Coordinates of C-alpha atoms in Angstrom, one line a residue:
M248 CA 165.6 221.6 251.4
L249 CA 165.7 219.9 255.5
Y250 CA 168.8 218.7 256.9
D251 CA 169.3 216.9 260.3
N252 CA 172.5 217.2 262.8
H253 CA 174.7 214.9 260.5
N254 CA 174.2 217.3 257.4
R255 CA 172.5 214.2 255.9
P256 CA 169.2 215.9 253.9
L257 CA 165.5 214.6 254.3
R258 CA 163.2 214.1 251.8
Y259 CA 161.4 210.7 252.2
L260 CA 158.8 210.4 254.4
R261 CA 157.6 206.6 255.3
L262 CA 153.7 206.8 256.3
A263 CA 152.5 204.0 257.8
V264 CA 148.5 204.0 257.7
T265 CA 147.9 200.9 259.7
E266 CA 149.5 198.1 262.1
R267 CA 147.0 195.4 260.7
C268 CA 147.9 193.1 258.2
N269 CA 145.8 189.7 256.7
L270 CA 149.5 187.9 256.6
R271 CA 151.1 185.9 259.3
C272 CA 154.7 186.5 258.1
H273 CA 156.7 184.8 260.7
Y274 CA 159.1 187.4 260.6
C275 CA 157.0 190.0 261.2
M276 CA 154.7 188.2 264.1
P277 CA 153.5 185.9 266.0
E278 CA 150.4 183.3 263.8
E279 CA 148.0 185.1 266.2
G280 CA 148.7 188.2 265.6
L281 CA 149.7 191.4 267.3
P282 CA 147.7 193.3 270.2
W283 CA 146.3 196.0 267.9
S284 CA 145.6 199.5 268.7
K285 CA 142.0 200.9 269.2
K286 CA 140.7 202.6 266.4
D287 CA 141.1 206.3 268.5
Q288 CA 144.4 205.3 268.9
I289 CA 145.5 205.2 264.9
L290 CA 145.9 209.0 263.3
T291 CA 142.9 209.9 261.4
Y292 CA 143.6 210.9 257.4
E293 CA 142.7 214.3 258.2
E294 CA 145.5 214.4 261.1
M295 CA 148.1 212.4 258.9
L296 CA 147.3 215.6 255.8
R297 CA 148.3 218.1 258.2
L298 CA 151.4 216.4 259.1
V299 CA 152.4 215.5 255.8
E300 CA 151.5 219.3 254.6
I301 CA 153.8 220.4 257.3
L302 CA 156.7 218.3 256.5
A303 CA 156.4 218.7 252.4
N304 CA 156.8 222.9 253.6
L305 CA 159.5 221.8 255.3
G306 CA 161.2 220.0 252.3
I307 CA 159.5 216.8 252.2
S308 CA 159.0 215.8 249.0
K309 CA 158.5 211.9 248.7
V310 CA 155.8 209.5 250.5
R311 CA 155.3 206.3 250.5
I312 CA 152.6 204.7 252.1
T313 CA 153.4 201.8 254.3
G314 CA 151.1 199.7 257.2
G315 CA 150.9 196.5 257.8
E316 CA 149.1 196.0 254.8
P317 CA 147.7 199.9 253.7
F318 CA 144.9 198.6 252.0
V319 CA 143.3 197.0 255.0
R320 CA 142.4 200.0 255.9
K321 CA 139.1 201.1 254.4
D322 CA 139.5 205.0 251.7
L323 CA 143.2 204.1 251.2
L324 CA 142.9 205.5 247.6
P325 CA 141.2 208.3 248.1
F326 CA 143.5 209.3 250.6
M327 CA 146.4 208.8 248.3
G328 CA 144.7 210.8 246.2
E329 CA 144.6 213.5 248.5
L330 CA 148.4 213.3 249.4
K331 CA 149.0 214.1 245.6
Q332 CA 148.0 217.0 245.5
I333 CA 150.0 218.4 248.6
K334 CA 152.4 221.0 247.1
G335 CA 155.6 220.3 247.4
I336 CA 154.9 216.0 247.3
D337 CA 156.4 215.2 244.2
K338 CA 156.5 211.2 244.4
L339 CA 153.7 208.9 246.0
N340 CA 154.5 205.4 246.5
I341 CA 153.2 202.7 248.4
T342 CA 154.6 198.9 250.1
T343 CA 151.9 196.5 249.6
N344 CA 151.7 192.5 250.0
G345 CA 149.8 192.4 247.1
T346 CA 146.4 190.8 248.5
A347 CA 144.6 193.9 247.3
P348 CA 141.7 194.2 244.3
L349 CA 142.9 194.7 241.2
S350 CA 141.6 197.1 240.3
S351 CA 143.5 199.4 242.6
I352 CA 146.4 199.4 240.4
E353 CA 144.4 201.2 237.7
T354 CA 143.3 203.4 240.4
M355 CA 146.7 203.9 241.4
E356 CA 147.4 204.9 237.9
Q357 CA 145.2 207.1 237.6
I358 CA 145.9 208.8 240.4
G359 CA 149.6 209.5 239.6
V360 CA 151.0 207.1 242.1
N361 CA 155.0 206.6 240.5
S362 CA 156.0 203.0 242.5
V363 CA 154.7 200.3 243.6
N364 CA 157.2 197.3 246.4
L365 CA 155.2 194.3 246.2
S366 CA 156.4 192.2 249.6
L367 CA 157.4 188.4 247.9
D368 CA 159.6 186.5 249.6
S369 CA 158.4 183.5 248.1
I370 CA 157.4 182.8 244.4
D371 CA 156.7 178.9 245.1
A372 CA 153.0 178.7 246.6
E373 CA 154.2 175.9 249.1
R374 CA 157.1 178.3 250.6
F375 CA 155.2 181.5 249.9
A376 CA 152.2 179.4 252.2
K377 CA 154.3 178.4 254.9
I378 CA 156.5 182.2 255.7
T379 CA 152.8 184.4 255.1
R380 CA 151.1 181.0 256.7
R381 CA 148.2 181.9 254.7
D382 CA 147.1 180.5 251.2
E383 CA 146.8 183.4 248.9
F384 CA 149.8 183.0 246.4
E385 CA 147.9 183.1 243.6
K386 CA 146.1 186.1 244.2
V387 CA 149.8 187.8 244.9
W388 CA 151.5 186.7 242.1
N389 CA 148.5 188.0 239.5
Y390 CA 148.8 191.3 241.0
Y391 CA 152.6 191.7 239.9
K392 CA 151.6 190.3 237.1
L393 CA 149.2 193.2 236.4
L394 CA 151.6 195.7 238.1
E395 CA 154.4 195.1 235.7
Q396 CA 152.0 195.5 232.6
S397 CA 150.7 198.5 234.6
T398 CA 152.5 202.3 234.0
L399 CA 153.8 202.0 237.8
N400 CA 157.4 201.1 238.8
T401 CA 157.2 197.7 240.1
K402 CA 159.8 197.0 242.6
I403 CA 159.8 193.4 244.5
N404 CA 160.9 193.3 248.4
A405 CA 162.0 189.5 249.4
V406 CA 163.5 189.1 252.8
V407 CA 166.4 186.6 252.7
M408 CA 165.9 184.0 255.3
E409 CA 167.7 180.7 256.3
N410 CA 166.0 177.4 256.0
H411 CA 163.0 179.4 254.9
N412 CA 163.7 180.9 251.4
L413 CA 167.4 180.5 249.8
G414 CA 165.8 178.6 247.2
D415 CA 164.4 181.4 245.7
I416 CA 167.1 183.7 245.2
L417 CA 168.1 182.3 242.2
P418 CA 164.4 182.0 240.2
M419 CA 163.4 185.7 241.9
S420 CA 167.4 186.8 240.2
A421 CA 165.6 185.3 236.5
L422 CA 162.6 187.2 237.0
T423 CA 164.7 190.4 236.0
V424 CA 165.7 188.9 233.1
N425 CA 162.4 189.5 230.8
D426 CA 160.4 191.5 233.2
D427 CA 161.2 195.3 233.8
V428 CA 161.1 195.0 237.6
S429 CA 163.9 195.5 240.4
I430 CA 163.7 192.1 242.6
R431 CA 165.3 193.5 246.4
F432 CA 167.0 191.4 248.6
I433 CA 166.6 192.3 252.4
E434 CA 168.6 191.3 254.7
E435 CA 166.5 189.8 257.3
M436 CA 166.3 192.5 260.6
P437 CA 165.4 191.4 264.2
F438 CA 161.9 193.1 263.7
N439 CA 159.5 190.1 264.6
G440 CA 157.1 191.9 267.3
G441 CA 158.6 188.6 269.5
S442 CA 157.6 185.7 267.5
K443 CA 160.4 184.3 267.8
G444 CA 164.5 184.6 269.0
Y445 CA 167.1 186.0 267.0
T446 CA 170.7 185.3 266.6
P447 CA 173.1 187.4 263.7
I448 CA 172.0 186.4 260.4
E449 CA 175.1 184.5 258.1
W450 CA 172.9 185.8 254.6
N451 CA 174.6 189.2 254.5
F452 CA 174.4 191.5 251.7
R453 CA 177.4 190.1 250.5
R454 CA 176.7 186.3 250.5
I455 CA 173.5 187.3 249.1
I456 CA 175.4 188.6 246.0
D457 CA 178.4 186.2 245.7
H458 CA 175.1 183.4 245.8
I459 CA 173.4 185.1 242.8
K460 CA 176.9 185.2 241.1
T461 CA 176.8 181.2 241.1
Q462 CA 174.6 181.5 238.3
Y463 CA 175.3 184.8 237.1
P464 CA 179.2 185.5 237.0
D465 CA 179.0 188.5 234.7
L466 CA 176.6 190.3 237.3
E467 CA 177.1 193.5 236.6
K468 CA 177.2 196.6 239.1
L469 CA 175.4 199.8 238.7
D470 CA 175.5 203.0 239.7
D471 CA 173.3 203.8 243.3
A472 CA 171.8 206.9 243.8
K473 CA 173.3 208.6 246.8
S474 CA 170.5 207.8 248.8
S475 CA 169.9 204.1 247.9
T476 CA 169.0 202.2 250.4
S477 CA 170.1 199.2 248.2
Y478 CA 173.2 198.1 246.1
N479 CA 172.5 197.0 242.7
Y480 CA 173.3 195.2 239.9
Q481 CA 172.1 193.7 236.6
I482 CA 172.1 190.5 235.0
P483 CA 173.7 191.4 231.5
G484 CA 171.0 192.0 228.7
A485 CA 168.2 191.9 231.4
K486 CA 165.0 194.3 231.3
G487 CA 165.1 194.7 235.3
S488 CA 168.0 194.9 237.6
I489 CA 168.6 193.1 241.4
G490 CA 169.1 195.1 244.6
V491 CA 170.2 194.2 248.2
I492 CA 169.6 196.0 251.0
P493 CA 172.1 195.6 254.0
A494 CA 168.9 196.5 256.9
Y495 CA 170.7 194.4 259.6
S496 CA 174.7 195.3 258.2
R497 CA 173.5 199.1 258.5
T498 CA 176.3 200.1 255.9
I499 CA 173.8 202.7 254.1
C500 CA 172.7 205.1 257.2
G501 CA 175.2 207.6 256.1
T502 CA 173.2 208.8 253.2
C503 CA 169.5 208.3 255.1
D504 CA 167.6 210.6 254.0
R505 CA 164.3 208.9 255.3
I506 CA 161.8 209.4 258.4
R507 CA 159.4 207.4 259.6
L508 CA 155.7 208.1 260.9
T509 CA 154.1 205.3 262.4
P510 CA 150.3 204.6 262.6
K511 CA 150.2 206.0 266.5
G512 CA 151.8 209.3 264.8
E513 CA 155.4 208.2 266.6
L514 CA 157.9 209.8 265.0
M515 CA 160.9 207.6 263.8
T516 CA 164.0 209.0 262.5
C517 CA 165.6 205.4 262.3
L518 CA 164.5 202.1 261.8
Y519 CA 166.6 200.9 265.0
Q520 CA 165.2 203.3 267.3
N521 CA 163.1 202.1 270.5
K522 CA 159.9 205.1 270.3
G523 CA 159.2 207.9 268.9
F524 CA 157.2 211.2 269.9
S525 CA 153.7 211.3 269.5
F526 CA 152.3 213.8 266.7
R527 CA 149.0 212.2 267.6
D528 CA 149.0 213.6 271.4
F529 CA 150.8 216.3 270.5
M530 CA 148.6 217.4 267.8
R531 CA 145.8 216.4 269.6
D532 CA 146.5 218.6 273.1
G533 CA 146.6 221.4 270.8
A534 CA 149.8 222.1 269.3
T535 CA 149.6 224.8 266.3
D536 CA 151.1 224.1 262.9
K537 CA 154.3 226.6 264.1
D538 CA 154.4 224.1 267.3
I539 CA 154.6 221.0 265.2
K540 CA 157.1 222.7 262.6
E541 CA 159.3 223.5 265.4
K542 CA 159.0 220.1 267.0
F543 CA 159.8 218.4 263.7
L544 CA 163.1 220.7 263.4
K545 CA 163.8 219.7 267.0
L546 CA 163.8 216.1 266.7
F547 CA 165.5 216.1 262.9
G548 CA 168.4 217.8 264.8
Q549 CA 168.6 214.6 267.5
R550 CA 169.1 212.2 264.9
A551 CA 171.2 208.8 265.6
K552 CA 174.1 209.2 263.6
D553 CA 173.6 205.2 262.6
G554 CA 171.3 202.1 263.3
F555 CA 173.9 201.0 265.9
E556 CA 173.5 204.3 267.6
S557 CA 169.8 203.9 267.7
E558 CA 170.1 200.4 268.9
K559 CA 171.9 201.3 272.1
R560 CA 170.1 204.6 273.1
K561 CA 166.6 202.4 273.4
E562 CA 165.2 202.3 276.7
E563 CA 164.0 199.0 276.9
T564 CA 165.7 195.4 276.2
G565 CA 164.3 192.3 274.7
S566 CA 162.3 191.3 271.9
F567 CA 162.1 193.9 269.4
Q568 CA 158.7 195.4 267.7
S569 CA 156.9 193.9 264.7
M570 CA 157.8 196.1 261.4
A571 CA 153.8 196.2 261.6
T572 CA 153.5 198.6 264.6
I573 CA 156.9 200.6 263.6
G574 CA 156.0 201.2 259.6
G575 CA 157.4 198.7 257.1

């Protein structure tokens, strides 16, 4: 088992394979996009496989593929197949916006992917278009319906934004009655790539739950796994469940078992840190596997206690990065 300096087990790697995305959600990036990195600045699949194998030997057992939008990167599915073969990786998951070809679902089933998190902030086509600045709702909805019929564990991630999608909270909660899906409402975070100013949120996890209870007063609290990122609930008799992720409130840091590798190979031991150590440069400068292992262990021993401490350590002030460059 791998532990950090606060005696928290580290089991879960979020591996971002690209910064690029084919949507332009306003809470993530400006409408014109971001200054994307050049191809040679992004980790190759071979470099990613090397790092994951070293981490698996240290104790990481779960990998989630993120982006940007992962399916924007060419040959993603064969890469996922190689990841699944790494000894010690028991679970392989992915977060996607659902614009990929429907055939990718069957391929992921064949590979042995465990779960798919679908980023979907509205189930209203007009609101979806305003949030994403793209008219792709029908494609994404069809992807969801096929996912829900598949063997893949399906979750929907929805960022709750005042004045944008509050009208979706109750309809999305209602989906769980007949669909075996976990709807997870996420507090809005400041990782907008400088696309807008940021003020403290009013719709935190407590308010979201209170709002759901206006329609479902008998909402039942479920037991949360120790390292769960969400507080989980269920409408009585429902097939699915509802989770609320306190990403801005940061009340779940005490059991966080996650680390991130950005598309450029920077290790982020906390979502709120400013900049991570570049394993891309370290590898390309000739680091051995032993060097890489020792560097990982050293950095895991310097992990911030929580997101607030991590934020205080930031070297720069001003706008937060985009989730696309960090790894969603």
